[in-house]
Tab-separated table of C-alpha atoms in Angstrom:
chain	number	residue	atom	x	y	z
A	1	MET	CA	2.347	-13.810	6.220
A	2	GLN	CA	-0.591	-16.036	6.484
A	3	VAL	CA	-0.209	-19.644	5.137
A	4	LEU	CA	-3.086	-21.889	4.443
A	5	ILE	CA	-2.555	-25.584	3.299
A	6	ARG	CA	-5.416	-27.145	0.906
A	7	ILE	CA	-5.469	-30.910	0.520
A	8	ARG	CA	-7.091	-31.980	-2.739
A	9	PRO	CA	-8.883	-35.290	-3.223
A	10	LEU	CA	-7.239	-38.162	-4.586
A	11	SER	CA	-7.241	-38.203	-8.448
A	12	ASN	CA	-8.418	-41.096	-10.628
A	13	THR	CA	-4.852	-41.919	-11.700
A	14	GLU	CA	-3.599	-41.765	-8.124
A	15	MET	CA	-6.251	-44.443	-7.137
A	16	VAL	CA	-5.535	-46.579	-10.068
A	17	SER	CA	-1.567	-46.593	-9.504
A	18	GLN	CA	-1.499	-46.651	-5.587
A	19	GLY	CA	-5.031	-47.220	-4.352
A	20	TYR	CA	-6.208	-45.313	-1.431
A	21	GLY	CA	-2.740	-45.169	0.143
A	22	ARG	CA	-2.207	-41.615	1.960
A	23	CYS	CA	0.922	-39.760	3.110
A	24	LEU	CA	-1.104	-37.189	5.176
A	25	ARG	CA	-3.065	-37.356	8.384
A	26	LEU	CA	-5.130	-34.436	9.351
A	27	GLU	CA	-5.070	-33.594	13.512
A	28	SER	CA	-6.817	-30.320	13.641
A	29	SER	CA	-7.726	-27.364	11.480
A	30	GLN	CA	-4.294	-26.257	12.010
A	31	THR	CA	-2.049	-29.201	12.303
A	32	LEU	CA	-1.292	-32.161	10.094
A	33	VAL	CA	1.057	-35.054	9.980
A	34	TRP	CA	3.282	-36.252	7.151
A	35	LEU	CA	3.238	-40.129	7.405
A	36	GLY	CA	6.833	-40.903	6.214
A	37	HIS	CA	10.077	-41.852	7.791
A	38	PRO	CA	10.043	-40.138	10.317
A	39	GLU	CA	6.584	-38.855	10.814
A	40	THR	CA	6.701	-35.073	10.723
A	41	ARG	CA	4.060	-32.611	12.312
A	42	PHE	CA	3.328	-29.372	10.714
A	43	THR	CA	1.261	-26.261	11.947
A	44	PHE	CA	-0.072	-23.802	9.835
A	45	ASP	CA	-2.832	-20.788	10.191
A	46	HIS	CA	-5.522	-23.037	8.467
A	47	ILE	CA	-5.694	-26.430	6.832
A	48	ALA	CA	-8.426	-26.986	4.337
A	49	CYS	CA	-9.470	-30.663	4.016
A	50	GLU	CA	-10.439	-32.521	0.841
A	51	THR	CA	-14.106	-31.992	1.283
A	52	ILE	CA	-14.053	-28.159	1.750
A	53	SER	CA	-15.998	-26.286	-0.649
A	54	GLN	CA	-14.853	-23.399	-2.975
A	55	GLU	CA	-17.261	-20.988	-1.133
A	56	LYS	CA	-15.937	-21.966	2.553
A	57	LEU	CA	-12.316	-21.440	1.153
A	58	PHE	CA	-13.142	-18.189	-0.178
A	59	ARG	CA	-14.584	-17.203	3.398
A	60	VAL	CA	-11.618	-18.309	5.125
A	61	ALA	CA	-8.950	-16.750	2.809
A	62	GLY	CA	-10.576	-14.385	0.245
A	63	SER	CA	-12.977	-12.055	2.123
A	64	PRO	CA	-10.293	-10.789	4.401
A	65	MET	CA	-8.295	-9.788	1.525
A	66	VAL	CA	-10.877	-7.697	0.073
A	67	ASP	CA	-11.563	-6.103	3.384
A	68	ASN	CA	-7.757	-5.263	3.754
A	69	CYS	CA	-7.720	-3.668	0.180
A	70	MET	CA	-10.736	-1.557	0.933
A	71	SER	CA	-9.088	-0.317	4.031
A	72	GLY	CA	-6.099	0.745	2.071
A	73	TYR	CA	-3.716	-2.060	2.329
A	74	ASN	CA	-1.996	-3.936	-0.351
A	75	SER	CA	-2.824	-7.730	-0.459
A	76	CYS	CA	-1.434	-10.701	-2.438
A	77	MET	CA	-2.404	-14.340	-2.613
A	78	PHE	CA	-0.135	-16.887	-3.940
A	79	ALA	CA	-1.379	-20.396	-5.018
A	80	TYR	CA	1.813	-22.840	-4.492
A	81	GLY	CA	2.291	-26.316	-5.114
A	82	GLN	CA	3.622	-29.370	-7.394
A	83	THR	CA	2.089	-29.606	-10.720
A	84	GLY	CA	-1.358	-30.803	-10.890
A	85	SER	CA	-1.979	-30.191	-7.081
A	86	GLY	CA	-4.832	-27.979	-7.770
A	87	LYS	CA	-3.402	-24.376	-8.054
A	88	THR	CA	-5.426	-23.179	-10.873
A	89	HIS	CA	-8.622	-24.650	-9.741
A	90	THR	CA	-8.150	-22.938	-6.377
A	91	MET	CA	-7.491	-19.641	-7.856
A	92	MET	CA	-9.726	-19.746	-10.860
A	93	GLY	CA	-12.015	-22.933	-10.941
A	94	GLU	CA	-15.017	-23.012	-13.194
A	95	ILE	CA	-15.228	-19.379	-14.303
A	96	SER	CA	-18.890	-18.931	-15.499
A	97	GLN	CA	-22.223	-17.689	-14.084
A	98	MET	CA	-25.765	-19.420	-13.894
A	99	ASP	CA	-28.911	-17.200	-13.491
A	100	GLY	CA	-26.629	-14.110	-12.479
A	101	LYS	CA	-24.858	-16.302	-9.859
A	102	LEU	CA	-21.386	-17.769	-9.879
A	103	ASN	CA	-20.811	-21.366	-10.623
A	104	GLU	CA	-20.348	-23.520	-7.297
A	105	ASP	CA	-16.904	-24.809	-8.674
A	106	CYS	CA	-15.628	-21.136	-9.390
A	107	GLY	CA	-12.255	-20.295	-7.682
A	108	ILE	CA	-11.258	-17.769	-5.209
A	109	THR	CA	-10.556	-15.018	-7.954
A	110	PRO	CA	-14.122	-14.472	-9.144
A	111	ARG	CA	-15.664	-14.767	-5.745
A	112	ILE	CA	-13.342	-11.968	-4.494
A	113	PHE	CA	-14.776	-9.593	-7.063
A	114	GLU	CA	-18.179	-10.445	-6.414
A	115	TYR	CA	-17.609	-9.863	-2.638
A	116	LEU	CA	-15.612	-6.462	-3.607
A	117	PHE	CA	-18.387	-5.111	-5.790
A	118	THR	CA	-21.006	-5.830	-3.139
A	119	ARG	CA	-18.824	-3.870	-0.408
A	120	ILE	CA	-18.094	-1.062	-2.809
A	121	SER	CA	-21.975	-0.456	-3.372
A	122	GLU	CA	-22.644	-0.851	0.285
A	123	GLU	CA	-19.892	1.606	1.215
A	124	GLU	CA	-20.890	4.425	-1.277
A	125	GLU	CA	-24.388	4.219	-0.268
A	126	TYR	CA	-23.516	4.348	3.481
A	127	ARG	CA	-21.125	7.128	2.976
A	128	ARG	CA	-22.924	9.200	0.349
A	129	GLU	CA	-22.643	12.466	2.524
A	130	GLU	CA	-19.020	12.069	2.209
A	131	ARG	CA	-19.128	11.798	-1.560
A	132	LEU	CA	-17.358	8.389	-1.497
A	133	LYS	CA	-16.370	6.939	-4.982
A	134	TYR	CA	-14.540	3.814	-5.737
A	135	SER	CA	-12.478	3.016	-9.070
A	136	CYS	CA	-11.056	-0.245	-10.117
A	137	LYS	CA	-8.585	-1.154	-12.607
A	138	CYS	CA	-7.452	-4.684	-13.632
A	139	SER	CA	-4.563	-6.195	-15.511
A	140	PHE	CA	-3.568	-9.629	-16.424
A	141	LEU	CA	-0.094	-11.021	-17.302
A	142	GLU	CA	1.820	-14.387	-17.902
A	143	ILE	CA	5.450	-15.240	-17.045
A	144	TYR	CA	6.665	-18.160	-19.076
A	145	ASN	CA	10.339	-18.681	-19.430
A	146	GLU	CA	11.158	-15.370	-18.091
A	147	GLN	CA	9.017	-13.453	-20.591
A	148	ILE	CA	6.210	-11.227	-19.796
A	149	THR	CA	2.964	-11.463	-22.020
A	150	ASP	CA	-0.131	-9.394	-21.800
A	151	LEU	CA	-2.931	-11.978	-21.476
A	152	LEU	CA	-5.368	-9.287	-22.335
A	153	GLU	CA	-3.365	-8.214	-25.464
A	154	PRO	CA	-1.394	-11.483	-26.397
A	155	SER	CA	0.471	-9.629	-29.188
A	156	SER	CA	2.257	-7.607	-26.474
A	157	ASN	CA	4.856	-10.127	-25.556
A	158	ASN	CA	8.302	-9.670	-24.024
A	159	LEU	CA	7.206	-6.763	-21.860
A	160	LEU	CA	9.769	-4.940	-19.781
A	161	ILE	CA	9.764	-4.417	-16.015
A	162	ARG	CA	10.450	-0.624	-15.043
A	163	GLU	CA	11.018	1.065	-11.779
A	164	ASP	CA	9.732	4.599	-10.995
A	165	LEU	CA	9.588	6.864	-7.913
A	166	LYS	CA	6.165	7.181	-7.763
A	167	LYS	CA	4.711	3.930	-9.328
A	168	GLY	CA	7.366	1.764	-7.979
A	169	VAL	CA	8.111	-1.334	-9.771
A	170	TYR	CA	5.563	-1.748	-12.937
A	171	VAL	CA	5.306	-3.690	-16.259
A	172	GLU	CA	5.751	-1.143	-19.171
A	173	ASN	CA	2.733	-1.021	-21.614
A	174	LEU	CA	0.708	-3.474	-19.749
A	175	THR	CA	-3.009	-2.952	-20.687
A	176	GLU	CA	-5.281	-2.018	-17.616
A	177	TYR	CA	-9.113	-2.030	-17.834
A	178	SER	CA	-11.698	-0.329	-15.619
A	179	VAL	CA	-14.125	-2.436	-14.188
A	180	LYS	CA	-17.350	-1.724	-12.504
A	181	THR	CA	-19.122	-5.166	-12.314
A	182	VAL	CA	-18.290	-8.929	-11.874
A	183	ASN	CA	-19.280	-9.462	-15.266
A	184	ASP	CA	-16.373	-7.103	-16.405
A	185	VAL	CA	-13.848	-9.187	-14.449
A	186	LEU	CA	-15.076	-12.493	-15.587
A	187	GLU	CA	-14.738	-11.481	-19.176
A	188	LEU	CA	-11.112	-10.418	-18.489
A	189	LEU	CA	-10.420	-13.862	-16.657
A	190	LEU	CA	-11.949	-15.942	-19.369
A	191	GLN	CA	-9.985	-14.007	-22.125
A	192	GLY	CA	-6.670	-14.242	-20.178
A	193	ALA	CA	-7.254	-17.992	-19.166
A	194	ALA	CA	-7.776	-18.736	-22.820
A	195	ASN	CA	-4.287	-17.399	-23.777
A	196	ARG	CA	-2.484	-19.080	-20.884
A	197	LYS	CA	0.312	-21.597	-21.868
A	198	MET	CA	-1.136	-25.001	-21.096
A	199	ALA	CA	0.550	-28.463	-21.419
A	200	ALA	CA	-0.215	-32.203	-20.549
A	201	THR	CA	1.710	-33.633	-17.702
A	202	TYR	CA	1.586	-37.032	-15.690
A	203	MET	CA	-0.357	-35.306	-12.954
A	204	ASN	CA	-2.750	-33.265	-14.905
A	205	SER	CA	-4.052	-33.493	-18.472
A	206	GLU	CA	-4.232	-29.798	-18.708
A	207	SER	CA	-1.628	-28.252	-16.517
A	208	SER	CA	-0.640	-24.460	-16.399
A	209	ARG	CA	2.943	-24.084	-17.346
A	210	SER	CA	3.478	-20.417	-16.538
A	211	HIS	CA	3.059	-17.819	-13.669
A	212	SER	CA	-0.039	-15.746	-14.096
A	213	VAL	CA	-0.623	-12.562	-12.086
A	214	PHE	CA	-4.047	-10.799	-11.988
A	215	THR	CA	-3.661	-7.518	-10.375
A	216	CYS	CA	-6.534	-5.065	-9.336
A	217	THR	CA	-5.913	-1.454	-8.179
A	218	ILE	CA	-8.634	-0.302	-6.009
A	219	GLU	CA	-8.979	3.569	-5.302
A	220	SER	CA	-11.367	5.430	-3.229
A	221	ARG	CA	-11.938	9.220	-2.946
A	222	TRP	CA	-14.082	10.999	-0.330
A	223	GLU	CA	-14.199	14.458	1.253
A	224	ARG	CA	-14.283	15.276	5.006
A	225	ASP	CA	-13.490	18.289	7.177
A	226	SER	CA	-12.809	20.428	3.924
A	227	MET	CA	-10.280	17.872	2.940
A	228	THR	CA	-10.282	15.334	-0.056
A	229	HIS	CA	-8.921	11.850	1.135
A	230	ILE	CA	-7.394	9.375	-1.498
A	231	ARG	CA	-6.933	5.699	-0.426
A	232	PHE	CA	-5.757	2.850	-2.598
A	233	GLY	CA	-5.031	-0.835	-2.303
A	234	ARG	CA	-3.379	-2.988	-4.799
A	235	LEU	CA	-4.660	-6.770	-5.109
A	236	ASN	CA	-2.372	-9.368	-6.656
A	237	LEU	CA	-3.750	-12.846	-7.344
A	238	VAL	CA	-0.716	-15.191	-8.297
A	239	ASP	CA	-1.100	-18.728	-9.835
A	240	LEU	CA	2.673	-20.081	-9.498
A	241	ALA	CA	3.714	-22.632	-12.084
A	242	GLY	CA	7.067	-23.456	-10.204
A	243	SER	CA	9.117	-22.657	-7.058
A	244	GLU	CA	10.430	-19.351	-5.985
A	245	SER	CA	12.080	-20.984	-3.142
A	246	LEU	CA	15.495	-19.095	-3.407
A	247	VAL	CA	13.840	-15.667	-2.615
A	248	ILE	CA	11.731	-17.310	0.322
A	249	MET	CA	14.758	-18.888	1.716
A	250	SER	CA	16.629	-15.447	1.780
A	251	LEU	CA	13.769	-13.640	3.102
A	252	VAL	CA	13.506	-16.086	6.008
A	253	ASP	CA	17.130	-15.601	6.690
A	254	LEU	CA	16.559	-11.770	6.830
A	255	ALA	CA	13.457	-12.322	9.378
A	256	HIS	CA	16.023	-14.219	11.594
A	257	GLY	CA	18.590	-11.260	11.584
A	258	LYS	CA	21.069	-12.586	9.132
A	259	HIS	CA	22.302	-10.237	6.557
A	260	ARG	CA	21.843	-11.650	3.043
A	261	HIS	CA	21.095	-10.337	-0.370
A	262	VAL	CA	17.630	-11.250	-1.500
A	263	PRO	CA	17.810	-12.318	-5.146
A	264	TYR	CA	14.552	-10.485	-6.351
A	265	ARG	CA	16.210	-9.693	-9.772
A	266	ASP	CA	17.092	-13.348	-10.358
A	267	SER	CA	13.271	-13.782	-11.316
A	268	ARG	CA	10.915	-11.358	-13.002
A	269	LEU	CA	8.018	-12.750	-10.948
A	270	THR	CA	9.634	-11.945	-7.533
A	271	PHE	CA	11.135	-8.618	-8.945
A	272	LEU	CA	7.555	-7.578	-9.975
A	273	LEU	CA	5.982	-8.756	-6.691
A	274	GLN	CA	8.982	-7.808	-4.253
A	275	ASP	CA	6.587	-5.960	-2.053
A	276	SER	CA	4.462	-8.903	-1.529
A	277	LEU	CA	7.387	-10.805	-0.135
A	278	GLY	CA	8.699	-9.070	2.934
A	279	GLY	CA	7.366	-5.598	2.032
A	280	ASN	CA	4.361	-3.409	2.058
A	281	SER	CA	1.436	-6.050	1.642
A	282	LYS	CA	-0.511	-8.472	3.682
A	283	THR	CA	0.179	-11.755	1.817
A	284	THR	CA	-1.583	-15.083	1.879
A	285	ILE	CA	0.057	-18.393	0.625
A	286	ILE	CA	-2.317	-21.227	-0.154
A	287	ALA	CA	-0.050	-24.278	-0.440
A	288	ASN	CA	-1.861	-27.072	-2.651
A	289	VAL	CA	-0.770	-30.596	-1.772
A	290	SER	CA	-1.887	-34.284	-2.929
A	291	PRO	CA	-2.500	-36.678	-0.043
A	292	SER	CA	-1.384	-39.487	-2.218
A	293	ILE	CA	1.394	-41.772	-1.098
A	294	CYS	CA	2.882	-41.527	-4.743
A	295	SER	CA	3.216	-37.878	-4.314
A	296	ALA	CA	4.801	-38.185	-0.553
A	297	ASN	CA	8.097	-36.536	-1.535
A	298	GLU	CA	6.547	-33.441	-3.295
A	299	THR	CA	3.984	-33.092	-0.524
A	300	LEU	CA	6.755	-32.957	2.024
A	301	SER	CA	8.810	-30.461	-0.081
A	302	THR	CA	5.629	-28.264	-0.349
A	303	LEU	CA	4.869	-28.135	3.305
A	304	LYS	CA	8.557	-27.461	4.078
A	305	PHE	CA	8.354	-24.554	1.908
A	306	ALA	CA	5.080	-23.277	3.545
A	307	GLN	CA	6.591	-23.605	6.945
A	308	ARG	CA	9.525	-21.513	6.008
A	309	ALA	CA	7.344	-19.035	4.319
A	310	LYS	CA	5.425	-18.570	7.293
A	311	LEU	CA	8.468	-16.950	8.943
A	312	ILE	CA	8.526	-13.976	6.418
A	313	GLN	CA	7.860	-10.595	8.029
A	314	ASN	CA	5.819	-8.145	5.744
A	315	ASN	CA	5.285	-4.499	7.073
A	316	ALA	CA	1.898	-3.519	5.592
A	317	LYS	CA	0.817	0.081	5.721
A	318	VAL	CA	-2.338	1.985	4.708
A	319	ASN	CA	-1.784	3.907	1.421
A	320	GLU	CA	-3.836	6.937	1.918
A	321	ASP	CA	-3.054	10.684	1.230
A	322	ALA	CA	-5.050	13.833	2.115
A	323	SER	CA	-4.982	17.166	0.420
A	324	GLY	CA	-6.102	20.336	1.685
A	325	ASN	CA	-4.584	20.379	5.273
A	326	VAL	CA	-3.231	24.065	4.919
A	327	THR	CA	-6.626	25.151	3.319
A	328	ALA	CA	-8.368	23.716	6.382
A	329	LEU	CA	-5.994	25.450	8.777
A	330	GLN	CA	-6.460	28.819	6.937
A	331	ARG	CA	-10.278	28.401	7.146
A	332	LYS	CA	-9.850	27.925	10.895
A	333	ILE	CA	-7.826	31.039	11.141
A	334	GLN	CA	-10.548	32.980	9.369
A	335	GLN	CA	-13.221	31.741	11.764
A	336	LEU	CA	-11.121	32.915	14.863
A	337	GLN	CA	-10.558	36.174	13.157
A	338	GLY	CA	-14.301	36.507	12.778
A	339	GLN	CA	-14.735	35.627	16.467
A	340	LEU	CA	-12.233	38.359	17.434
A	341	SER	CA	-14.131	41.004	15.226
A	342	PHE	CA	-17.269	40.247	17.112
A	343	LEU	CA	-15.505	40.557	20.556
A	344	MET	CA	-13.985	43.633	19.537
A	345	LYS	CA	-17.283	45.232	18.381
A	346	HIS	CA	-18.782	44.173	21.791
A	347	TYR	CA	-15.731	45.584	23.567
A	348	ASP	CA	-16.040	49.005	21.959
A	349	ILE	CA	-19.932	49.132	22.884
A	350	SER	CA	-19.148	48.130	26.478
A	351	MET	CA	-16.455	51.067	26.676
A	352	THR	CA	-19.094	53.697	25.808
A	353	VAL	CA	-21.095	52.546	28.969
A	354	PRO	CA	-19.055	53.884	31.735
A	355	ASN	CA	-18.370	57.051	29.825
A	356	PHE	CA	-22.109	57.864	29.975
A	357	VAL	CA	-22.665	56.922	33.583
A	358	PRO	CA	-21.030	59.770	35.257
A	359	LYS	CA	-22.711	62.377	33.178
A	360	PHE	CA	-26.126	60.708	33.796
A	361	GLN	CA	-25.198	60.699	37.821
A	362	GLN	CA	-24.012	64.501	37.545
A	363	SER	CA	-27.177	65.459	36.007
A	364	SER	CA	-29.171	63.642	38.321
A	365	LEU	CA	-27.493	65.078	41.305
A	366	ASP	CA	-27.616	68.662	39.946
A	367	ASP	CA	-31.299	68.392	39.168
A	368	SER	CA	-32.283	66.853	42.432
A	369	SER	CA	-33.451	69.085	45.384
A	370	GLU	CA	-32.383	68.717	49.032
A	371	GLU	CA	-35.537	67.098	49.998
A	372	HIS	CA	-34.873	64.333	47.508
A	373	VAL	CA	-31.281	63.562	48.692
A	374	SER	CA	-32.079	60.087	49.995
A	375	PHE	CA	-33.454	59.184	46.667
A	376	GLY	CA	-30.494	60.340	44.986
A	377	GLU	CA	-28.180	58.366	47.324
A	378	ILE	CA	-30.010	55.299	46.540
A	379	SER	CA	-29.794	56.027	42.735
A	380	MET	CA	-26.232	56.598	43.083
A	381	CYS	CA	-25.558	53.293	44.762
A	382	ASP	CA	-27.532	51.476	42.128
A	383	ASP	CA	-25.469	53.199	39.290
A	384	LEU	CA	-22.159	52.309	41.183
A	385	ASN	CA	-23.293	48.679	41.348
A	386	THR	CA	-24.130	48.613	37.500
A	387	LEU	CA	-20.632	50.293	36.969
A	388	SER	CA	-18.954	47.543	38.825
A	389	VAL	CA	-20.670	44.858	36.801
A	390	GLN	CA	-19.839	46.454	33.689
A	391	ASN	CA	-16.119	46.769	34.596
A	392	ARG	CA	-16.189	43.027	35.343
A	393	LYS	CA	-17.706	42.327	32.068
A	394	ILE	CA	-15.120	44.611	30.400
A	395	LYS	CA	-12.217	42.697	32.118
A	396	CYS	CA	-13.511	39.469	31.082
A	397	LEU	CA	-13.921	40.494	27.384
A	398	GLU	CA	-10.452	41.845	27.810
A	399	ALA	CA	-9.334	38.561	28.837
A	400	THR	CA	-11.019	36.767	26.224
A	401	LEU	CA	-9.827	39.016	23.539
A	402	VAL	CA	-6.095	38.602	24.809
A	403	GLY	CA	-6.537	34.855	24.627
A	404	ALA	CA	-8.004	34.781	21.327
A	405	LEU	CA	-5.394	36.904	19.763
A	406	ARG	CA	-2.758	34.666	21.302
A	407	ARG	CA	-4.386	31.474	19.798
A	408	GLU	CA	-4.558	33.227	16.566
A	409	LYS	CA	-0.786	33.973	16.629
A	410	LEU	CA	-0.052	30.431	17.708
A	411	ALA	CA	-2.171	28.966	15.064
A	412	GLU	CA	-0.480	31.020	12.274
A	413	THR	CA	2.933	30.346	13.625
A	414	ALA	CA	2.046	26.527	13.652
A	415	VAL	CA	0.779	26.966	10.026
A	416	ARG	CA	4.062	28.444	8.690
A	417	ARG	CA	6.159	25.936	10.708
A	418	LEU	CA	4.161	23.120	9.323
A	419	GLU	CA	4.387	24.661	5.633
A	420	SER	CA	8.174	24.830	6.051
A	421	GLU	CA	8.670	21.247	7.575
A	422	ILE	CA	6.366	19.888	4.891
A	423	GLY	CA	8.435	21.512	2.159
A	424	GLN	CA	11.698	20.338	3.678
A	425	MET	CA	10.555	16.793	4.192
A	426	ASN	CA	9.104	16.721	0.561
A	427	SER	CA	12.418	17.907	-0.710
A	428	ILE	CA	14.462	15.461	1.298
A	429	ALA	CA	11.985	12.404	0.456
A	430	GLN	CA	12.253	13.440	-3.142
A	431	GLN	CA	16.166	13.524	-2.986
A	432	ARG	CA	16.331	10.171	-1.192
A	433	GLU	CA	13.856	8.549	-3.664
A	434	GLU	CA	16.009	9.824	-6.486
A	435	ASP	CA	19.143	8.573	-4.902
A	436	ALA	CA	17.554	5.135	-4.218
A	437	GLN	CA	16.343	4.987	-8.027
A	438	CYS	CA	20.011	5.708	-9.111
A	439	ALA	CA	21.406	3.197	-6.834
A	440	LYS	CA	18.804	0.638	-8.046
A	441	MET	CA	19.759	1.517	-11.495
A	442	ILE	CA	23.578	1.061	-10.794
A	443	LEU	CA	22.794	-2.410	-9.162
A	444	ARG	CA	20.864	-3.444	-12.479
A	445	PHE	CA	23.948	-2.393	-14.361
A	446	ARG	CA	26.149	-4.408	-12.238
A	447	ASP	CA	23.987	-7.462	-12.439
A	448	GLU	CA	23.980	-7.042	-16.266
A	449	LYS	CA	27.826	-6.833	-16.307
A	450	ILE	CA	28.022	-10.002	-14.303
A	451	THR	CA	25.762	-11.968	-16.704
A	452	ARG	CA	27.858	-10.500	-19.565
A	453	LEU	CA	31.074	-11.603	-18.113
A	454	GLU	CA	29.524	-15.179	-17.522
A	455	LEU	CA	28.368	-15.410	-21.116
A	456	PHE	CA	31.843	-14.033	-22.303
A	457	ALA	CA	33.537	-16.714	-20.261
A	458	ASP	CA	31.403	-19.464	-21.499
A	459	ASN	CA	32.200	-18.177	-24.887
A	460	LEU	CA	28.677	-17.489	-25.642
A	461	VAL	CA	29.458	-13.936	-26.948
A	462	SER	CA	32.279	-12.647	-28.906
A	463	ALA	CA	34.792	-10.074	-27.613
A	464	ASP	CA	33.629	-7.252	-29.597
A	465	THR	CA	30.093	-7.841	-28.739
A	466	TYR	CA	31.008	-7.923	-25.030
A	467	LEU	CA	33.258	-4.932	-25.231
A	468	MET	CA	30.640	-2.914	-27.115
A	469	GLU	CA	27.886	-3.735	-24.580
A	470	GLU	CA	30.212	-2.927	-21.774
A	471	SER	CA	31.193	0.429	-23.363
A	472	ASN	CA	27.331	1.206	-23.590
A	473	THR	CA	26.723	0.252	-19.921
A	474	LEU	CA	29.686	2.287	-18.681
A	475	LYS	CA	28.439	5.327	-20.683
A	476	GLU	CA	24.807	4.789	-19.108
A	477	GLU	CA	26.216	4.475	-15.624
A	478	ILE	CA	28.704	7.372	-16.062
A	479	GLN	CA	25.482	9.633	-17.126
A	480	LEU	CA	23.592	8.337	-14.154
A	481	LEU	CA	26.381	9.318	-11.675
A	482	ARG	CA	26.550	12.831	-13.444
A	483	GLU	CA	23.030	13.365	-13.000
A	484	MET	CA	23.188	12.275	-9.125
A	485	THR	CA	26.060	14.700	-8.896
A	486	ASP	CA	24.207	17.491	-10.407
A	487	ARG	CA	21.233	16.787	-7.989
A	488	ASN	CA	23.515	17.030	-5.020
A	489	PRO	CA	26.117	20.045	-5.263
A	490	GLN	CA	27.581	18.996	-1.910
A	491	TRP	CA	28.540	15.731	-3.306
A	492	ALA	CA	30.404	17.732	-6.163
A	493	GLN	CA	32.046	19.920	-3.474
A	494	PHE	CA	33.192	16.937	-1.383
A	495	SER	CA	34.381	15.408	-4.513
A	496	LEU	CA	36.580	18.417	-5.498
A	497	GLU	CA	37.866	18.657	-1.962
A	498	ASN	CA	38.802	15.068	-1.958
A	499	THR	CA	40.603	15.426	-5.217
A	500	ARG	CA	42.703	18.449	-3.886
A	501	LEU	CA	43.557	16.416	-0.724
A	502	LEU	CA	44.689	13.460	-2.876
A	503	ASP	CA	46.866	15.863	-4.913
A	504	GLN	CA	48.409	17.277	-1.896
A	505	ILE	CA	49.161	13.787	-0.370
A	506	ARG	CA	50.762	12.870	-3.559
A	507	LEU	CA	53.082	16.067	-3.439
């Protein structure tokens, strides 16, 4: 988890009400001091002062995220801070182009995609022989009062979050658009920004009042060594309207070895982005603060939050798959078999040589006269030397043949063992994923049951409504447990044995 602090300039309202009084003092590019009672020193990965440009901020925080995604890692960036601290300016800024170039005040998000498509073009050209191709799909959603709205299709509101064994956590019926250029992304950003819920506040005349999540899935596909490789990375850019501190605090406790339930489900945002908070992702938090003395308490709260967030431990891994492993091994076996055939063919030819040598020597001896005995003896010696060399060649070929046969058998055995192990591991993994999915569904049923009980206790729902919902939930849970039992015959067997033992104990 990388944490960056961005200090925004004083606003006109702050200068009018409090003058130039400040609550922060910058000591270095990684250390700042909160000028309260008592003074408090904070250290982070990077601190961006008031004069930093949008371009330099992108080079520090944005470009590494693009490099990570193209390498197959999931990446996420959160903009955090009090209302009016500059979160939306940091993430979006002025989304426009002039003469084909981005505006100087545009935020990290458009700059990320400008850099992304430049990198994609360079990579595809450099690895043209591998047939490397990239594809990008984007979505844009808003979470307002725990309701999810598709900002690219505003009529699709109150969307639901689902869990799937393959997809993981996702938003059902959320629109995704394929993008190939920066202009495509800018159109989506402008369309989504226009549909966000805004409201006037004391700190900002046009402040975002909702969470927004812009997601881009980057997939690459290439061929190498007779195998097709697929790599993908998910990039989440999040503009927070408020604090998700409960989840952050729970994750920090886990990082310190404390056993504590992480309340992902208490917030739709954290439930959707749980991989980004303590999971499979390289995450950056940009905490935006005001240096004004009138915002001292809010600034201190943000700094403490960022300090704790830095302790979260993520476990990012490359999302890559390769197909054709077994096929490549089979081709290798065929290549070895071809080499064996070549050796065997030469081996047969070599075996015919010594069969002809004795006949040649015999005929030479029979045809030679006594006066040419010395010449015959010399010829015989030459033939014996030739025979010895040929025998050595035969033995060498035999050893090569035996070694090649042994390697072929070992390769075939390894292929069969790998195929068996792959089948077993796939079966086990699938079963574990299904069990995990069922367990998550049961947890969701229990959470919903607790919620219904609280509503019933507060007299917010009638007894009939409560009993009817409880009955439906229990039916769904029973059906889920039956499916788990059907998928695991051994569980059914163990259940029957336990039932028989309980009956015997009662007797």
